[in-house]
XYZ file of N, CA and C in Angstrom:
426
model
N 27.329 -85.673 -145.369
C 26.223 -85.992 -146.245
C 24.977 -85.290 -145.812
N 24.277 -84.662 -146.619
C 23.106 -83.894 -146.213
C 21.964 -84.056 -147.218
N 20.705 -83.804 -146.778
C 19.574 -83.618 -147.719
C 19.532 -82.192 -147.937
N 19.580 -81.812 -149.264
C 19.636 -80.427 -149.571
C 18.212 -79.856 -150.090
N 17.944 -78.621 -149.590
C 16.698 -77.990 -149.988
C 17.070 -76.590 -150.416
N 16.657 -76.204 -151.571
C 16.895 -74.869 -152.151
C 15.737 -73.977 -151.836
N 15.990 -72.837 -151.209
C 14.926 -71.835 -150.799
C 15.017 -70.707 -151.727
N 13.821 -70.327 -152.201
C 13.728 -69.119 -153.174
C 12.326 -68.620 -153.237
N 12.220 -67.450 -153.841
C 10.881 -66.890 -154.097
C 10.620 -67.177 -155.577
N 9.395 -67.759 -155.935
C 9.049 -68.022 -157.242
C 7.516 -68.022 -157.357
N 7.022 -67.568 -158.557
C 5.627 -67.557 -158.778
C 5.096 -68.882 -159.350
N 6.045 -69.739 -159.811
C 5.709 -70.966 -160.437
C 5.089 -72.034 -159.447
N 4.218 -72.902 -159.978
C 3.700 -73.932 -159.210
C 4.487 -75.209 -159.232
N 5.360 -75.316 -160.193
C 6.214 -76.458 -160.363
C 7.618 -76.027 -160.882
N 8.625 -76.681 -160.489
C 10.026 -76.397 -160.934
C 10.080 -76.429 -162.444
N 9.366 -77.334 -163.151
C 9.306 -77.401 -164.568
C 8.707 -76.202 -165.231
N 8.000 -75.383 -164.510
C 7.408 -74.146 -165.018
C 8.431 -73.004 -164.995
N 9.582 -73.216 -164.366
C 10.583 -72.137 -164.318
C 11.318 -72.178 -165.637
N 11.582 -71.002 -166.338
C 12.408 -70.995 -167.497
C 13.868 -71.311 -167.107
N 14.541 -71.918 -168.106
C 15.981 -72.239 -167.847
C 16.829 -71.073 -167.299
N 16.542 -69.880 -167.796
C 17.296 -68.736 -167.260
C 16.677 -67.978 -166.124
N 15.820 -68.667 -165.352
C 15.107 -68.047 -164.309
C 16.042 -67.599 -163.206
N 15.887 -66.294 -162.757
C 16.566 -65.745 -161.648
C 15.538 -65.451 -160.575
N 15.655 -66.137 -159.421
C 14.705 -65.920 -158.366
C 14.616 -64.463 -157.894
N 13.434 -64.132 -157.437
C 13.249 -62.766 -156.791
C 14.032 -62.691 -155.469
N 14.575 -61.480 -155.227
C 15.395 -61.335 -154.048
C 14.694 -61.710 -152.669
N 15.374 -62.381 -151.849
C 14.848 -62.656 -150.490
C 15.158 -61.520 -149.593
N 16.183 -60.759 -149.885
C 16.596 -59.634 -149.081
C 18.070 -59.492 -148.884
N 18.506 -58.553 -148.180
C 19.957 -58.382 -147.864
C 20.311 -59.406 -146.874
N 21.580 -59.900 -147.049
C 22.106 -61.043 -146.219
C 22.015 -60.690 -144.781
N 22.465 -59.583 -144.338
C 22.419 -59.290 -142.944
C 21.014 -59.306 -142.386
N 20.104 -58.711 -143.120
C 18.678 -58.632 -142.690
C 18.021 -60.030 -142.713
N 18.414 -60.800 -143.685
C 17.934 -62.205 -143.716
C 18.346 -63.056 -142.506
N 19.615 -62.840 -142.126
C 20.071 -63.431 -140.851
C 19.242 -63.123 -139.684
N 18.969 -61.830 -139.577
C 18.109 -61.341 -138.430
C 16.786 -61.936 -138.530
N 16.059 -61.935 -139.663
C 14.740 -62.439 -139.865
C 14.655 -63.996 -139.587
N 15.641 -64.710 -140.133
C 15.647 -66.107 -139.869
C 15.886 -66.429 -138.340
N 16.830 -65.684 -137.742
C 17.065 -65.825 -136.300
C 15.823 -65.582 -135.533
N 15.089 -64.532 -135.787
C 13.839 -64.259 -135.150
C 12.786 -65.320 -135.299
N 12.660 -65.794 -136.501
C 11.765 -66.887 -136.815
C 12.023 -68.156 -136.017
N 13.283 -68.553 -135.900
C 13.712 -69.727 -135.257
C 14.057 -69.461 -133.740
N 13.575 -68.438 -133.176
C 13.767 -68.174 -131.754
C 15.313 -67.968 -131.380
N 15.987 -67.248 -132.227
C 17.414 -66.947 -132.001
C 18.302 -68.207 -131.742
N 17.793 -69.314 -132.320
C 18.622 -70.600 -132.167
C 19.606 -70.843 -133.193
N 19.785 -70.000 -134.144
C 20.720 -70.144 -135.220
C 22.071 -69.518 -134.823
N 23.144 -70.330 -135.015
C 24.542 -69.961 -134.706
C 25.074 -69.303 -136.023
N 25.327 -68.079 -135.986
C 25.857 -67.316 -137.186
C 27.374 -66.976 -136.958
N 28.070 -67.801 -136.204
C 29.503 -67.415 -136.003
C 30.233 -67.324 -137.374
N 29.778 -68.117 -138.349
C 30.290 -67.949 -139.679
C 28.999 -67.480 -140.410
N 29.008 -66.144 -140.825
C 27.810 -65.537 -141.442
C 27.335 -66.265 -142.701
N 28.223 -66.960 -143.360
C 27.764 -67.662 -144.565
C 27.195 -69.094 -144.309
N 27.364 -69.511 -143.061
C 26.936 -70.901 -142.743
C 26.223 -70.843 -141.330
N 25.013 -70.467 -141.316
C 24.229 -70.435 -140.034
C 23.813 -71.927 -139.674
N 23.963 -72.275 -138.415
C 23.624 -73.658 -137.945
C 22.562 -73.562 -136.831
N 21.587 -74.427 -137.112
C 20.494 -74.613 -136.118
C 20.379 -76.041 -135.787
N 20.516 -76.399 -134.538
C 20.397 -77.745 -134.053
C 19.041 -77.997 -133.477
N 18.264 -78.820 -134.129
C 16.916 -79.172 -133.620
C 17.019 -80.334 -132.666
N 15.931 -80.900 -132.247
C 15.966 -82.089 -131.308
C 16.609 -83.365 -131.985
N 16.257 -83.580 -133.228
C 16.807 -84.797 -133.958
C 17.487 -84.484 -135.207
N 17.482 -83.180 -135.580
C 18.026 -82.814 -136.880
C 18.848 -81.499 -136.753
N 19.570 -81.186 -137.765
C 20.230 -79.898 -137.824
C 20.030 -79.292 -139.262
N 20.023 -77.925 -139.255
C 20.038 -77.199 -140.572
C 21.295 -76.408 -140.650
N 21.770 -76.307 -141.866
C 22.851 -75.297 -142.069
C 22.268 -74.454 -143.264
N 22.225 -73.112 -142.911
C 21.805 -72.117 -143.848
C 23.019 -71.600 -144.602
N 23.085 -71.752 -145.918
C 24.247 -71.390 -146.692
C 23.845 -70.305 -147.671
N 24.326 -69.085 -147.439
C 24.226 -67.986 -148.402
C 25.303 -67.017 -148.130
N 25.502 -66.011 -149.026
C 26.620 -65.060 -148.986
C 26.566 -64.266 -147.690
N 27.767 -63.790 -147.319
C 27.924 -62.967 -146.061
C 27.328 -61.643 -146.196
N 27.309 -61.128 -147.436
C 26.749 -59.735 -147.660
C 26.070 -59.594 -148.965
N 25.396 -58.542 -149.213
C 24.678 -58.297 -150.460
C 23.322 -58.824 -150.496
N 22.707 -58.798 -151.637
C 21.309 -59.279 -151.824
C 21.314 -60.831 -152.079
N 20.482 -61.523 -151.358
C 20.379 -62.926 -151.451
C 19.187 -63.311 -152.253
N 19.256 -64.061 -153.312
C 18.125 -64.421 -154.109
C 17.693 -65.870 -153.906
N 18.491 -66.634 -153.197
C 18.178 -67.996 -152.829
C 19.254 -68.460 -151.892
N 18.927 -69.571 -151.177
C 19.961 -70.198 -150.364
C 19.738 -71.701 -150.286
N 20.736 -72.450 -149.909
C 20.639 -73.789 -149.648
C 20.476 -74.144 -148.157
N 19.634 -75.043 -147.906
C 19.488 -75.540 -146.547
C 20.071 -76.966 -146.540
N 21.108 -77.333 -145.815
C 21.609 -78.558 -145.726
C 21.060 -79.218 -144.347
N 20.394 -80.348 -144.576
C 19.652 -80.954 -143.439
C 20.312 -82.278 -143.099
N 20.566 -82.486 -141.821
C 21.136 -83.741 -141.324
C 20.342 -84.268 -140.111
N 20.534 -85.533 -139.904
C 19.848 -86.191 -138.687
C 18.665 -86.915 -138.968
N 17.629 -86.791 -138.199
C 16.442 -87.612 -138.300
C 15.258 -86.806 -137.833
N 14.145 -87.471 -137.480
C 12.904 -86.806 -137.018
C 12.221 -86.024 -138.066
N 11.408 -85.045 -137.581
C 10.582 -84.270 -138.500
C 11.333 -83.040 -138.833
N 12.116 -83.067 -139.846
C 12.863 -81.844 -140.257
C 12.051 -81.102 -141.351
N 10.906 -81.673 -141.929
C 10.215 -81.088 -143.053
C 9.288 -79.974 -142.435
N 8.575 -80.221 -141.385
C 7.573 -79.233 -140.895
C 8.161 -77.835 -140.610
N 9.333 -77.696 -139.981
C 9.874 -76.413 -139.791
C 10.244 -75.693 -141.107
N 10.692 -76.479 -142.128
C 10.903 -75.905 -143.445
C 9.589 -75.304 -144.041
N 8.585 -76.120 -143.910
C 7.237 -75.718 -144.399
C 6.803 -74.463 -143.712
N 6.905 -74.389 -142.336
C 6.473 -73.279 -141.586
C 7.232 -71.971 -141.959
N 8.583 -72.150 -142.203
C 9.486 -71.035 -142.649
C 9.060 -70.517 -143.943
N 8.778 -71.462 -144.981
C 8.422 -71.042 -146.282
C 7.046 -70.338 -146.249
N 6.136 -70.826 -145.465
C 4.819 -70.164 -145.466
C 4.962 -68.758 -144.799
N 5.737 -68.627 -143.797
C 5.880 -67.341 -143.081
C 6.516 -66.312 -144.009
N 7.507 -66.696 -144.726
C 8.259 -65.762 -145.593
C 7.770 -65.702 -147.021
N 6.751 -66.545 -147.442
C 6.266 -66.675 -148.778
C 7.373 -67.151 -149.676
N 8.060 -68.186 -149.332
C 9.132 -68.705 -150.121
C 8.706 -70.144 -150.649
N 9.521 -70.607 -151.590
C 9.344 -72.020 -152.085
C 10.541 -72.813 -151.659
N 10.368 -74.097 -151.452
C 11.413 -74.982 -151.108
C 11.508 -76.021 -152.161
N 12.700 -76.226 -152.854
C 12.923 -77.242 -153.780
C 13.676 -78.372 -153.092
N 13.080 -79.511 -153.083
C 13.707 -80.727 -152.561
C 14.677 -81.230 -153.638
N 15.946 -81.066 -153.382
C 16.988 -81.398 -154.410
C 16.887 -82.858 -154.792
N 16.578 -83.758 -153.874
C 16.490 -85.140 -154.219
C 15.342 -85.567 -155.085
N 14.269 -84.693 -154.988
C 13.042 -85.031 -155.768
C 13.006 -84.021 -157.067
N 13.757 -82.979 -157.020
C 13.675 -82.025 -158.145
C 12.442 -81.309 -158.212
N 11.711 -81.105 -157.169
C 10.357 -80.397 -157.238
C 10.188 -79.654 -155.961
N 9.302 -78.637 -156.057
C 8.904 -77.856 -154.860
C 8.219 -78.766 -153.877
N 8.467 -78.543 -152.609
C 7.791 -79.189 -151.509
C 6.370 -78.531 -151.479
N 5.334 -79.350 -151.525
C 3.964 -78.792 -151.478
C 3.749 -78.311 -150.085
N 3.563 -77.015 -149.919
C 3.404 -76.467 -148.539
C 2.079 -76.728 -147.906
N 1.073 -77.069 -148.762
C -0.198 -77.395 -148.212
C -0.299 -78.910 -147.879
N 0.381 -79.731 -148.576
C 0.390 -81.167 -148.346
C 1.825 -81.721 -148.470
N 2.711 -81.384 -147.537
C 4.080 -81.695 -147.784
C 4.424 -83.189 -147.700
N 5.199 -83.632 -148.681
C 5.649 -85.021 -148.663
C 6.928 -85.123 -147.939
N 7.252 -86.185 -147.232
C 8.522 -86.413 -146.665
C 9.326 -87.407 -147.455
N 8.837 -87.759 -148.687
C 9.500 -88.745 -149.494
C 11.050 -88.447 -149.617
N 11.463 -87.187 -150.050
C 12.760 -86.885 -150.264
C 13.625 -87.016 -148.948
N 13.073 -86.515 -147.846
C 13.783 -86.601 -146.598
C 13.958 -88.045 -146.145
N 12.781 -88.879 -146.264
C 12.870 -90.255 -145.915
C 13.808 -91.044 -146.781
N 13.806 -90.727 -148.062
C 14.722 -91.429 -148.967
C 16.207 -91.071 -148.721
N 16.497 -89.814 -148.352
C 17.813 -89.411 -147.970
C 18.271 -90.239 -146.804
N 17.421 -90.335 -145.747
C 17.782 -91.019 -144.528
C 18.086 -92.464 -144.771
N 17.201 -93.164 -145.613
C 17.484 -94.515 -146.034
C 18.747 -94.710 -146.691
N 19.043 -93.835 -147.731
C 20.286 -93.903 -148.424
C 21.475 -93.701 -147.462
N 21.412 -92.717 -146.627
C 22.510 -92.411 -145.663
C 22.784 -93.651 -144.809
N 21.651 -94.205 -144.247
C 21.842 -95.338 -143.331
C 22.384 -96.546 -144.036
N 22.036 -96.778 -145.292
C 22.599 -97.877 -146.124
C 24.120 -97.584 -146.361
N 24.389 -96.328 -146.726
C 25.764 -95.960 -146.956
C 26.691 -96.077 -145.776
N 26.182 -95.682 -144.598
C 26.905 -95.826 -143.361
C 27.022 -97.289 -142.996
N 25.994 -98.026 -143.144
C 26.092 -99.474 -142.989
C 27.106 -100.168 -143.789
N 27.121 -99.769 -145.026
C 28.184 -100.414 -145.987
C 29.570 -99.956 -145.549
N 29.703 -98.746 -145.136
C 31.058 -98.252 -144.715
C 31.470 -99.030 -143.450
N 30.584 -99.223 -142.511
C 30.832 -99.991 -141.265
C 31.255 -101.443 -141.673
N 30.501 -102.013 -142.642
C 30.787 -103.416 -143.037
C 32.188 -103.425 -143.661
N 32.551 -102.479 -144.543
C 33.858 -102.440 -145.174
C 35.026 -102.286 -144.129
N 34.669 -101.654 -143.063
C 35.701 -101.498 -142.029
C 35.723 -102.697 -141.108
N 34.804 -103.669 -141.315
C 34.791 -104.823 -140.444
C 33.969 -104.644 -139.222
N 33.251 -103.547 -139.214
C 32.333 -103.281 -138.097
C 30.905 -103.741 -138.423
N 30.150 -103.997 -137.419
C 28.758 -104.390 -137.606
C 27.888 -103.161 -137.672
N 26.940 -103.136 -138.618
C 26.044 -102.038 -138.717
C 24.785 -102.214 -137.852
N 24.804 -103.282 -137.054
C 23.696 -103.628 -136.216
C 23.867 -103.009 -134.866
């Protein structure tokens, strides 16, 4: 289970401003994108599977999911764990002039005043789901 964030280039201020047939501007060649992301994150991304780069933060992890080759016009960031996972996403998007769509909120993350509502909501949902699974197995979620 992950909190998903879609990364793209867009001129729109809101997701609702994007036309239904919108095709994001290219982010770049997949191989070059891996190099640039690795450089930005201090070479901490494991690209052993070129389509699924993994970065383990102190309390969270990111999985960067995009094609192994060719031009990439967007990618999905699968976020797991806890802590402040939003600030590095904001920093990355500002650095590369990208937009981040919080899949749980259906809107761009405001890079100037980022909300953690989507991330916080995901963690609450996950914790409830895990607690219910523990309860169903006869284990205590406490």
